[in-house]
Short mmCIF file of C-alpha atoms and ligand atoms in Angstrom, two decimals:
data_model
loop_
_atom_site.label_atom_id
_atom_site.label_comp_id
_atom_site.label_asym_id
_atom_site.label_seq_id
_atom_site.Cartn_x
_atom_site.Cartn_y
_atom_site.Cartn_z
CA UNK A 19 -32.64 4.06 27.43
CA UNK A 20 -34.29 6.50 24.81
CA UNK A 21 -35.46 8.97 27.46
CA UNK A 22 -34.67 12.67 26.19
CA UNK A 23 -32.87 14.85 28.67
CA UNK A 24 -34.60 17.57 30.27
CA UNK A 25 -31.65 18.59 32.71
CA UNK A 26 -28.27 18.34 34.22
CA UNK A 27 -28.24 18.54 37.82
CA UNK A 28 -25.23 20.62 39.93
CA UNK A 29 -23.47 20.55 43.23
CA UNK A 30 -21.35 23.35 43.67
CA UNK A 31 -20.78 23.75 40.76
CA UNK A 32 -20.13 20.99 38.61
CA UNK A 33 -22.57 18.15 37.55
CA UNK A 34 -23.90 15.71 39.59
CA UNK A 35 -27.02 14.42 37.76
CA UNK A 36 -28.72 14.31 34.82
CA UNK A 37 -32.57 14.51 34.45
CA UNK A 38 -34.93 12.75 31.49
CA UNK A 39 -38.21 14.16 30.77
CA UNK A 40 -39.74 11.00 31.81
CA UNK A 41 -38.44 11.07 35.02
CA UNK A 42 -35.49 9.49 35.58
CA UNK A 43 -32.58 11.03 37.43
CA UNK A 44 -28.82 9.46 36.58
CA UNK A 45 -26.02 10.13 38.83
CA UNK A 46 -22.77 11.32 36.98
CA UNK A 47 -19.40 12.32 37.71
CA UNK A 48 -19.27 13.90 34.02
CA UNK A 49 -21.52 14.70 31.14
CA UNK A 50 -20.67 14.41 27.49
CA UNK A 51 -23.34 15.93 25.28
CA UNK A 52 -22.62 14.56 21.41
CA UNK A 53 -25.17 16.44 20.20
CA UNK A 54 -24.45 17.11 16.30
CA UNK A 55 -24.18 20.54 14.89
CA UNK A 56 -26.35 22.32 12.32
CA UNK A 57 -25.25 24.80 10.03
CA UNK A 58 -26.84 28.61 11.32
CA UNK A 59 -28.26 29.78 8.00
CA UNK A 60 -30.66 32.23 9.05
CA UNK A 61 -29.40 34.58 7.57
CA UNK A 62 -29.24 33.30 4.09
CA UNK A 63 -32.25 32.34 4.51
CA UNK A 64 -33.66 35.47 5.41
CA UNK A 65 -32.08 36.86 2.26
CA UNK A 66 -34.02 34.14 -0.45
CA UNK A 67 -30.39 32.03 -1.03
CA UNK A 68 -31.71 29.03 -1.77
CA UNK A 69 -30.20 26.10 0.73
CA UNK A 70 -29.29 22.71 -0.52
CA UNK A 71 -30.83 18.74 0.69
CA UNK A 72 -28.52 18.34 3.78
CA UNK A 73 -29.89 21.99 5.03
CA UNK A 74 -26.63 23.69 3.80
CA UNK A 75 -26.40 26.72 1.70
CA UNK A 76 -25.86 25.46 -1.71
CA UNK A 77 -22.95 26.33 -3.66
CA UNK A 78 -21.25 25.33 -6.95
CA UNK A 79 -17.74 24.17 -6.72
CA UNK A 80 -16.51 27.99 -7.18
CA UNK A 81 -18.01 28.35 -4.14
CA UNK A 82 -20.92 30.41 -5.59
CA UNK A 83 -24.43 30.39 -4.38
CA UNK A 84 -27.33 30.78 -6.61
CA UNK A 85 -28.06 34.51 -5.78
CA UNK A 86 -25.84 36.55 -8.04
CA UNK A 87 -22.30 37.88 -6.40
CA UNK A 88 -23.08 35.85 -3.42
CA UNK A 89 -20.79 33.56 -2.39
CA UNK A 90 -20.06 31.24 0.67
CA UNK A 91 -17.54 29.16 2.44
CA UNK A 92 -17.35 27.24 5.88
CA UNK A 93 -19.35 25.98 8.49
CA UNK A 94 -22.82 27.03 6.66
CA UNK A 95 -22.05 25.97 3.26
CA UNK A 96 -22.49 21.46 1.94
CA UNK A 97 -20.21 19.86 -0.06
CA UNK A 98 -20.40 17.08 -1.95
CA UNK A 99 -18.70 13.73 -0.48
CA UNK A 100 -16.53 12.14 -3.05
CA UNK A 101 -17.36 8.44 -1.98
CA UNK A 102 -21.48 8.47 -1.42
CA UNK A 103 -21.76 11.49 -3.84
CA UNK A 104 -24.19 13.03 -1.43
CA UNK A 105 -24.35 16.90 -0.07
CA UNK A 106 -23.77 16.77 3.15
CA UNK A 107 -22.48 19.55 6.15
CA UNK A 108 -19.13 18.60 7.52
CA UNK A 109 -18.54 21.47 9.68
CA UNK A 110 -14.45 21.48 9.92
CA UNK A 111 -11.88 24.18 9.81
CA UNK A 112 -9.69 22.08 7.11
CA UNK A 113 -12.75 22.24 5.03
CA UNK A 114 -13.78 25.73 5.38
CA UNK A 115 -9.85 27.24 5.25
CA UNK A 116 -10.17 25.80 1.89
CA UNK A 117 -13.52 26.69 0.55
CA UNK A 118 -12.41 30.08 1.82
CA UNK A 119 -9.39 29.91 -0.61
CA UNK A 120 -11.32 28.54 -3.42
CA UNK A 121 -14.14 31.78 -3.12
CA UNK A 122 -11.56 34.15 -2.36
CA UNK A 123 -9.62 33.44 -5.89
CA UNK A 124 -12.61 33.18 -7.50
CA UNK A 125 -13.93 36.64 -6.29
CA UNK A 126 -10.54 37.74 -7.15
CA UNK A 127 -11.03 36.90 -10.77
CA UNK A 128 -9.27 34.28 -10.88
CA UNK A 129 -10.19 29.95 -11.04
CA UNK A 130 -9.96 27.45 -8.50
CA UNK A 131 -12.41 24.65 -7.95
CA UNK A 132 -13.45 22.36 -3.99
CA UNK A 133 -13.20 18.98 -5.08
CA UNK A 134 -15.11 17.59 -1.95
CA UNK A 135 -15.32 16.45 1.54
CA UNK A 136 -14.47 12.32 2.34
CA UNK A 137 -14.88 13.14 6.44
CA UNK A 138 -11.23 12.73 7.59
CA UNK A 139 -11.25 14.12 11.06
CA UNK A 140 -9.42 13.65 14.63
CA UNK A 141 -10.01 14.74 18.05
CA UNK A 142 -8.15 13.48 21.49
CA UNK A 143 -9.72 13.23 24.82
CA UNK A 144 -7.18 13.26 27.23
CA UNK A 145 -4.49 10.96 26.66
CA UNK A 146 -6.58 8.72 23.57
CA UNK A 147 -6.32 9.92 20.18
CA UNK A 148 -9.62 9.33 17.59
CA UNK A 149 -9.52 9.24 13.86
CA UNK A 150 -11.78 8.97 11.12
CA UNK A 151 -11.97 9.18 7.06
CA UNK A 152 -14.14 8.25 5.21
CA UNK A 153 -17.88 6.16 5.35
CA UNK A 154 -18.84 4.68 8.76
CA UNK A 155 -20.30 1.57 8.21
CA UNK A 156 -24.07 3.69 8.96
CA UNK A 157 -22.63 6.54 6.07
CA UNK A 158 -21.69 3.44 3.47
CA UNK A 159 -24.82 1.38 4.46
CA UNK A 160 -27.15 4.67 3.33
CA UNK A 161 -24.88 5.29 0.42
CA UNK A 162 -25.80 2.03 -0.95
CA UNK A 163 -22.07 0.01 -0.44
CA UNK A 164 -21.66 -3.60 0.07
CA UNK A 165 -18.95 -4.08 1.94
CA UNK A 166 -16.38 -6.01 4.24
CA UNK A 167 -14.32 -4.88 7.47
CA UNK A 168 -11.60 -5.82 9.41
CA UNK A 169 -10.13 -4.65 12.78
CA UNK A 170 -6.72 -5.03 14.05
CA UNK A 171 -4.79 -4.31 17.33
CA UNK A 172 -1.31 -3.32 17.12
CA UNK A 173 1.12 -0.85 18.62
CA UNK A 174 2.45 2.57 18.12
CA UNK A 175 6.03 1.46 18.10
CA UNK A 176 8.04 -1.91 17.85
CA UNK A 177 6.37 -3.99 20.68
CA UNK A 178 9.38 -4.02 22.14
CA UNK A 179 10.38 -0.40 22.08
CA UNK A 180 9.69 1.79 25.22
CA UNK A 181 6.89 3.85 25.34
CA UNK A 182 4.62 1.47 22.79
CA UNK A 183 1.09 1.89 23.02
CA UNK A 184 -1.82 -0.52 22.03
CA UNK A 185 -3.63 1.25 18.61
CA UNK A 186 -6.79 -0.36 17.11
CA UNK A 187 -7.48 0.39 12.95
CA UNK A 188 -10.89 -0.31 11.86
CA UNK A 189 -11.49 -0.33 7.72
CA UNK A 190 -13.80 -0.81 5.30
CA UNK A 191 -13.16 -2.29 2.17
CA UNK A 192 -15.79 -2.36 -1.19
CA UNK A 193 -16.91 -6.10 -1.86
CA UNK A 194 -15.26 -7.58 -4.78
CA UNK A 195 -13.25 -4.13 -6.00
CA UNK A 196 -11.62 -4.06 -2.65
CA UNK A 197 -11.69 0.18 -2.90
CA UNK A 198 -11.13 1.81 0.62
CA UNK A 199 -14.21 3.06 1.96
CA UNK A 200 -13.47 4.51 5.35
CA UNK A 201 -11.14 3.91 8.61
CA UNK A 202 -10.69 4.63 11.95
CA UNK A 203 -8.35 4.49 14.29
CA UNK A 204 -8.26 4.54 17.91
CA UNK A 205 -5.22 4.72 20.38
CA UNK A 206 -2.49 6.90 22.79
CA UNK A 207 -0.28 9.00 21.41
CA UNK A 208 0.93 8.41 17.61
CA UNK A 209 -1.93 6.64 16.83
CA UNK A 210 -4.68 9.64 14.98
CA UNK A 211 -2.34 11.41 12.15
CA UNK A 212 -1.77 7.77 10.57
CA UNK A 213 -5.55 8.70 9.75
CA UNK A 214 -4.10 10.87 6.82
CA UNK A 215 -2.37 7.66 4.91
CA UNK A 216 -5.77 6.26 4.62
CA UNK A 217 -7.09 9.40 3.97
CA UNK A 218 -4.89 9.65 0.91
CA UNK A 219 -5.23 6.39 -0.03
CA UNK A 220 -9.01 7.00 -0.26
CA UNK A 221 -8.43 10.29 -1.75
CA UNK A 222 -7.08 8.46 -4.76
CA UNK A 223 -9.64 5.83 -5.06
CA UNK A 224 -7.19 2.84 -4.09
CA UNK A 225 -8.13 -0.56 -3.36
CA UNK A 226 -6.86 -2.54 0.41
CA UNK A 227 -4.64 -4.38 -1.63
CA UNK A 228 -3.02 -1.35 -3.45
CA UNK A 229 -2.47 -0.10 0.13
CA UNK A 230 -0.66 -2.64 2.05
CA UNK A 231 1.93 -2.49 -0.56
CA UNK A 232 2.75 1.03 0.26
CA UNK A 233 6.58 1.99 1.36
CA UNK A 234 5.97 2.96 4.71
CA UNK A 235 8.38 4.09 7.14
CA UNK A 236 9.28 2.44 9.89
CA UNK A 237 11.84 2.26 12.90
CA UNK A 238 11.53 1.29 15.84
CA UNK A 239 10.65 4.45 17.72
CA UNK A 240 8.27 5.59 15.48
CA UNK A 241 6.33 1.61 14.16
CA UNK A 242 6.11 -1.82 14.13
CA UNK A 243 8.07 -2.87 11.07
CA UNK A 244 4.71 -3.64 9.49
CA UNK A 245 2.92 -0.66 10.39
CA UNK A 246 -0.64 -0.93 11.51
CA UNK A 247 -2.26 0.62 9.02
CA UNK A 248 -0.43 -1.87 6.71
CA UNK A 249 -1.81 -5.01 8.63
CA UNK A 250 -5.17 -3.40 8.75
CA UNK A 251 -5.01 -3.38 5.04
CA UNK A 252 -3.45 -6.89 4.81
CA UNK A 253 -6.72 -7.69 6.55
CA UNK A 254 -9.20 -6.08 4.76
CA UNK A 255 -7.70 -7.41 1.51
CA UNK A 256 -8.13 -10.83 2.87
CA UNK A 257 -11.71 -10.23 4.02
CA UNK A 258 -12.31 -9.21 0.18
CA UNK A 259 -10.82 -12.17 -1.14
CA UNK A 260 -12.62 -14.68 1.33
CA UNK A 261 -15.90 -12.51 0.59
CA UNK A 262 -15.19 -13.07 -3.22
CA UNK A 263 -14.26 -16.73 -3.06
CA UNK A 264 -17.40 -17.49 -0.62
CA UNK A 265 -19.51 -15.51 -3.12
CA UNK A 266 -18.07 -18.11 -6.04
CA UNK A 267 -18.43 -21.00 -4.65
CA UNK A 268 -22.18 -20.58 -3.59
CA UNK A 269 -23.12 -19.75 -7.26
CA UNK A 270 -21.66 -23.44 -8.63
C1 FAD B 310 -14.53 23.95 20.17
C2 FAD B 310 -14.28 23.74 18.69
C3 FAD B 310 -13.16 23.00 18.32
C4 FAD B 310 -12.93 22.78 16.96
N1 FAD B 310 -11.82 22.04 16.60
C5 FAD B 310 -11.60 21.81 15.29
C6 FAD B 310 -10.47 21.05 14.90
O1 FAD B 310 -9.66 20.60 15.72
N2 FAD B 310 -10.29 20.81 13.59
C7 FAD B 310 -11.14 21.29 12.63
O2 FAD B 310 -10.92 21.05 11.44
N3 FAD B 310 -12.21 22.03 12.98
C8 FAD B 310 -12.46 22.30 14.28
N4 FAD B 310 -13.55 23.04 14.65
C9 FAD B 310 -14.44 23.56 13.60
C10 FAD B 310 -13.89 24.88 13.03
O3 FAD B 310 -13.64 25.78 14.07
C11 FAD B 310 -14.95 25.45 12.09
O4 FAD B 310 -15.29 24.50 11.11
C12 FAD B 310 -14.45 26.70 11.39
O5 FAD B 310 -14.11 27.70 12.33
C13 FAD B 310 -15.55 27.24 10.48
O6 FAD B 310 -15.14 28.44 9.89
P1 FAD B 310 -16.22 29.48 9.38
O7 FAD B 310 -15.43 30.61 8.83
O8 FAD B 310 -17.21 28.79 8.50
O9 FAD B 310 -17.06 29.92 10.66
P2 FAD B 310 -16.56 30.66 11.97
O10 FAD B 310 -15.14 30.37 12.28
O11 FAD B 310 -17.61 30.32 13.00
O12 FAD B 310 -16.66 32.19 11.58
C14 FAD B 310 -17.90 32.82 11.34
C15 FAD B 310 -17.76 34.26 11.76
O13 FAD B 310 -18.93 34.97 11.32
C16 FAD B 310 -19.37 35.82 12.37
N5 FAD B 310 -20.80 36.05 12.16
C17 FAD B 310 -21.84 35.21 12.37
N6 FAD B 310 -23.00 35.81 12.06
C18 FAD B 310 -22.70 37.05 11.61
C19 FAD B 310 -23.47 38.14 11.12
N7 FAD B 310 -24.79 38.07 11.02
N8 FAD B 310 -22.81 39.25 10.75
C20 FAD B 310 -21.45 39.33 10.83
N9 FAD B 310 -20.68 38.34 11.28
C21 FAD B 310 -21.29 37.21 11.68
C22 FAD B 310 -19.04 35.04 13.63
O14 FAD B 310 -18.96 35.91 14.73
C23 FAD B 310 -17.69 34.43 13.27
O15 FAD B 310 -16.63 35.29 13.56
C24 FAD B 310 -13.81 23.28 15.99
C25 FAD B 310 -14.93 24.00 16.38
C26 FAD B 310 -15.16 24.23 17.72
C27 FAD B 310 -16.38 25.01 18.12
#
């Protein structure tokens, strides 16, 4: 509805209502605020270190900002995204544990290097696990990507197998080339850490159709023979091809 919130209403204690500044008041059993975060800088700023695009203190890939023996790591700091080659703030403990490394051997004299940010993250709200890597189709859209998807519903284990739980992968695949671009996945438990294949996969630049070849585990406990991140990539490999022969045939 586009009307900016102005309140949140309580009954003893808990929410009850939320209030827009034109007006309207919404009943609710529960909030959820997804608000964004920005990184606090003030205090680089206040000291002249020059920040970067995304709003970011700007750093080299030792980790070093452009005020001399100054250096930064974490939640403050951008990086640059290996797939849209953009700065951007991704404010994650993986990310800064590592940038923390990478200034800490540098500062120590020694050489290390932070080869970049692709977005892989996962959260769980009660029972349903979410996973991302990647560019969203908004992120590859603004990075300038053309580009196919495909969705697929599968299951955590063998169908059969007790305790099997619907999971739904989400990828996107480059037009033509066929690179991985991004995923997400969505399901109960077993379903987020399978996130980290296609975070790999995208890692190393491969394409859907280098993917769905991968040896993958499986048994019945643990997967579906063809594991859903292999049948998502089955998928988006198709998607590419039909793309690529539709393309063809509208140029003769
Ligand atoms: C609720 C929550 C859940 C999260 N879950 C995850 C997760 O599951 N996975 C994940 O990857 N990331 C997660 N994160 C993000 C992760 O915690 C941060 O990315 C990470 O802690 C950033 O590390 P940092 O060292 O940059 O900053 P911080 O951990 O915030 O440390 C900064 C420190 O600097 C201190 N400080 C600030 N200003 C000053 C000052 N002027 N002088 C001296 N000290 C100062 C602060 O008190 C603080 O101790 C979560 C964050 C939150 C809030």
């Amino acid at each position: 509805m586009s009307e900016s919130v102005s309140g949140i209403e309580t009954t003893d204690g808990r929410a009850s209502a939320v209030q827009t500044e034109a007006g309207t008041v919404l009943p609710a059993d529960l909030v959820v605020l997804g608000l964004g975060v920005r990184p606090n800088v003030a205090l680089a700023r206040e000291a002249g270190i020059p920040l970067g695009t995304s709003g970011g203190i700007a750093v080299d890939r030792r980790m070093r900002t452009q005020a001399e023996g100054v250096w930064s790591a974490g939640d403050c700091v951008e990086s640059v995204h290996r797939l849209s080659g953009q700065r951007v703030v991704v404010a994650l403990g993986t990310h800064a544990n590592k940038q923390g490394r990478v200034a800490g051997i540098n500062l120590g004299g020694g050489y290390a290097t932070f080869p970049g940010v692709i977005g892989t993250a996962v959260t769980k709200v009660c029972d349903l696990e979410v996973a991302r890597t990647g560019l969203s189709m908004a992120e590859a859209d603004a990075a300038g990507f053309s580009y196919v998807t495909a969705s697929v519903d599968s299951t955590t284990r063998a169908g059969y197998f007790p305790g099997a739980k619907p999971i739904r992968v989400k990828l996107l695949a480059e037009r033509r080339t066929g690179r991985l671009l991004g995923a997400q996945v969505v399901g109960r438990e077993g379903a987020a850490k399978r996130i980290d294949v296609f975070a790999s996969a995208i890692w190393n630049e491969m394409s859907v159709d280098e993917v769905l070849s991968l040896d993958l585990s499986y048994a019945p406990p643990f997967a579906p023979v063809w594991d859903p991140v292999l049948i998502a990539a089955r998928k988006a490999f198709e998607a590419v091809e039909a793309e690529t022969s539709a393309a063809a045939a509208s140029r003769q």
